[in-house]
CSV table of C-alpha atoms in Angstrom, one decimal:
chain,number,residue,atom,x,y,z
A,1,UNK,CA,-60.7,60.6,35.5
A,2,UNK,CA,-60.9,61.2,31.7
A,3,UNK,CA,-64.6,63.7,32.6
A,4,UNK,CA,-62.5,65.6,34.8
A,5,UNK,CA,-59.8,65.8,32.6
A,6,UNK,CA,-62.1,67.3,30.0
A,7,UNK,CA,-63.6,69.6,32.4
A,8,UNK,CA,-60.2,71.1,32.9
A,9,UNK,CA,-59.0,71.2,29.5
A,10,UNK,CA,-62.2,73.3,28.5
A,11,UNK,CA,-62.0,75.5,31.1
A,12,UNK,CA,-58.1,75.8,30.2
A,13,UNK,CA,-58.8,76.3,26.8
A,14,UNK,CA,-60.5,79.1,27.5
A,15,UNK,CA,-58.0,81.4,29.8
A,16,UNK,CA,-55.3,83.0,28.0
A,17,UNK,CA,-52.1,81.3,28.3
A,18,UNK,CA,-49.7,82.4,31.5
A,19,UNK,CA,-46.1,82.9,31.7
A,20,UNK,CA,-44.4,80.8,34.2
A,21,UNK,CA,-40.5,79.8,34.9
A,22,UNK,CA,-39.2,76.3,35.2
A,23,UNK,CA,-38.6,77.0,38.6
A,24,UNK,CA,-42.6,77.8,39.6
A,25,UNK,CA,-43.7,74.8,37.9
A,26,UNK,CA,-41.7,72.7,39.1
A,27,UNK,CA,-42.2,73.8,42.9
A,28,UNK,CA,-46.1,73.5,42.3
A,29,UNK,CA,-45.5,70.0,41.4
A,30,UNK,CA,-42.8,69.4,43.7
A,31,UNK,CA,-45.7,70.4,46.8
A,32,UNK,CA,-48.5,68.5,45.0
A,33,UNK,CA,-46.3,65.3,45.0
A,34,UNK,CA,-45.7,65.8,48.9
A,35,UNK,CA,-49.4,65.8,49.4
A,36,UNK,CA,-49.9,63.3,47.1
A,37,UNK,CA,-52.8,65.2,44.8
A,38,UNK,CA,-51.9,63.9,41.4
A,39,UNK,CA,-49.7,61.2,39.8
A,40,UNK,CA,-48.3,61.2,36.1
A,41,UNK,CA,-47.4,63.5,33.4
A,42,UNK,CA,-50.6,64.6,31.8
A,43,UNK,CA,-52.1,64.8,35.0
A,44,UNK,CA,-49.3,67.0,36.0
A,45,UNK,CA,-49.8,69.4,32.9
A,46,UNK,CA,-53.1,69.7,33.5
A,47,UNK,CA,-52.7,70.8,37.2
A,48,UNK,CA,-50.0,73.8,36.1
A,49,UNK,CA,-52.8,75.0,33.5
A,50,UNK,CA,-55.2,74.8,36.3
A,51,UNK,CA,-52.8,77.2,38.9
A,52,UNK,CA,-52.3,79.5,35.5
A,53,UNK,CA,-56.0,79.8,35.4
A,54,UNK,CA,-56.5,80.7,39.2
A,55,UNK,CA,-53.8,83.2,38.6
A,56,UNK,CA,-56.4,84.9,35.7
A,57,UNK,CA,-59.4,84.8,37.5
A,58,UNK,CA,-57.7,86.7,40.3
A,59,UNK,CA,-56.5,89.1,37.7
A,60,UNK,CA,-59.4,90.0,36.1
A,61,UNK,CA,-61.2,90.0,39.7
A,62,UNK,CA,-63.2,86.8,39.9
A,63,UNK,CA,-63.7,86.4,43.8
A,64,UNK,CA,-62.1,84.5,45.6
A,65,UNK,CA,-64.9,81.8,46.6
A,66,UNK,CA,-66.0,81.5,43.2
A,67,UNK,CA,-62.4,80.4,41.9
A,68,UNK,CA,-62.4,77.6,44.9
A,69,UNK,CA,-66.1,76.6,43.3
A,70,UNK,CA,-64.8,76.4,40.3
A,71,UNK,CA,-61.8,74.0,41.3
A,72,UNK,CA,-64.1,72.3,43.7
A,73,UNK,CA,-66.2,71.2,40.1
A,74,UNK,CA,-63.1,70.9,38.3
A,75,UNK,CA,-61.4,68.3,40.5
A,76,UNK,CA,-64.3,66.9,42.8
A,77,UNK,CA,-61.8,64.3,43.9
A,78,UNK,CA,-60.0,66.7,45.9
A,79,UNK,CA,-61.2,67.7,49.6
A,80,UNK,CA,-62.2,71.0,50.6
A,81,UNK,CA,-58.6,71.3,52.3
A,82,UNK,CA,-56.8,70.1,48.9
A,83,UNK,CA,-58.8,72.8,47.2
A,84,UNK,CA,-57.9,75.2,49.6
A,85,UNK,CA,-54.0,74.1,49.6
A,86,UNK,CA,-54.2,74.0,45.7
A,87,UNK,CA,-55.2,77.6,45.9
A,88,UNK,CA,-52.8,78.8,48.3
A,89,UNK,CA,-49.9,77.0,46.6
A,90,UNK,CA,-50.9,78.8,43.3
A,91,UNK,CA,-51.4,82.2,43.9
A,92,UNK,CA,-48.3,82.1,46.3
A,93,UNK,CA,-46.4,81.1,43.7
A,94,UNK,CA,-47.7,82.5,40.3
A,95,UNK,CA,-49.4,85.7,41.2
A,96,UNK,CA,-48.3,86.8,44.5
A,97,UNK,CA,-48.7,90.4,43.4
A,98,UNK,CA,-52.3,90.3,43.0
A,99,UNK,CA,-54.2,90.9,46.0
A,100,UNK,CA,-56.6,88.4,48.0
């Protein structure tokens, strides 16, 4: 758990940060505790950095399959369908605008 909490904090540390409202985070969270795909604060934390950084790599046109990869290596724990839920969840709800 620590190795892939240092593989997400490197990868964080390298995206710009994102701007978020109470209210996103807290849905995001809210839908990962239904389905059970983390449990604790830092864990938490790190998982809302994680969505931020989906968010960028849409932005500055990273494709699509390479940004499930990328959380695929991140979090090998998760399934392919918690990847592709984690995805969904964040890009519904922090970048919406941007197109698939």
């Amino acid at each position: 758990m620590k190795t892939i909490i240092a593989l997400i904090a490197a990868s964080i540390a390298l995206a710009a940060p994102a701007s978020a409202t109470p209210g996103e985070d807290q849905s995001l969270l809210y839908i990962m505790r239904l389905r059970h795909m983390y449990v604790g604060m830092e864990e938490a934390n790190n998982a809302l950095d994680l969505a931020y950084r989906v968010c960028q790599d849409r932005d500055i046109g990273v494709d699509t399959h390479t940004i499930k990869s990328n959380l695929y290596a991140l979090v090998p724990q998760w399934k392919n369908a918690d990847v592709e839920f984690f995805y969904g969840a964040a890009t519904m709800i922090y970048c919406p605008e941007t197109e698939l």
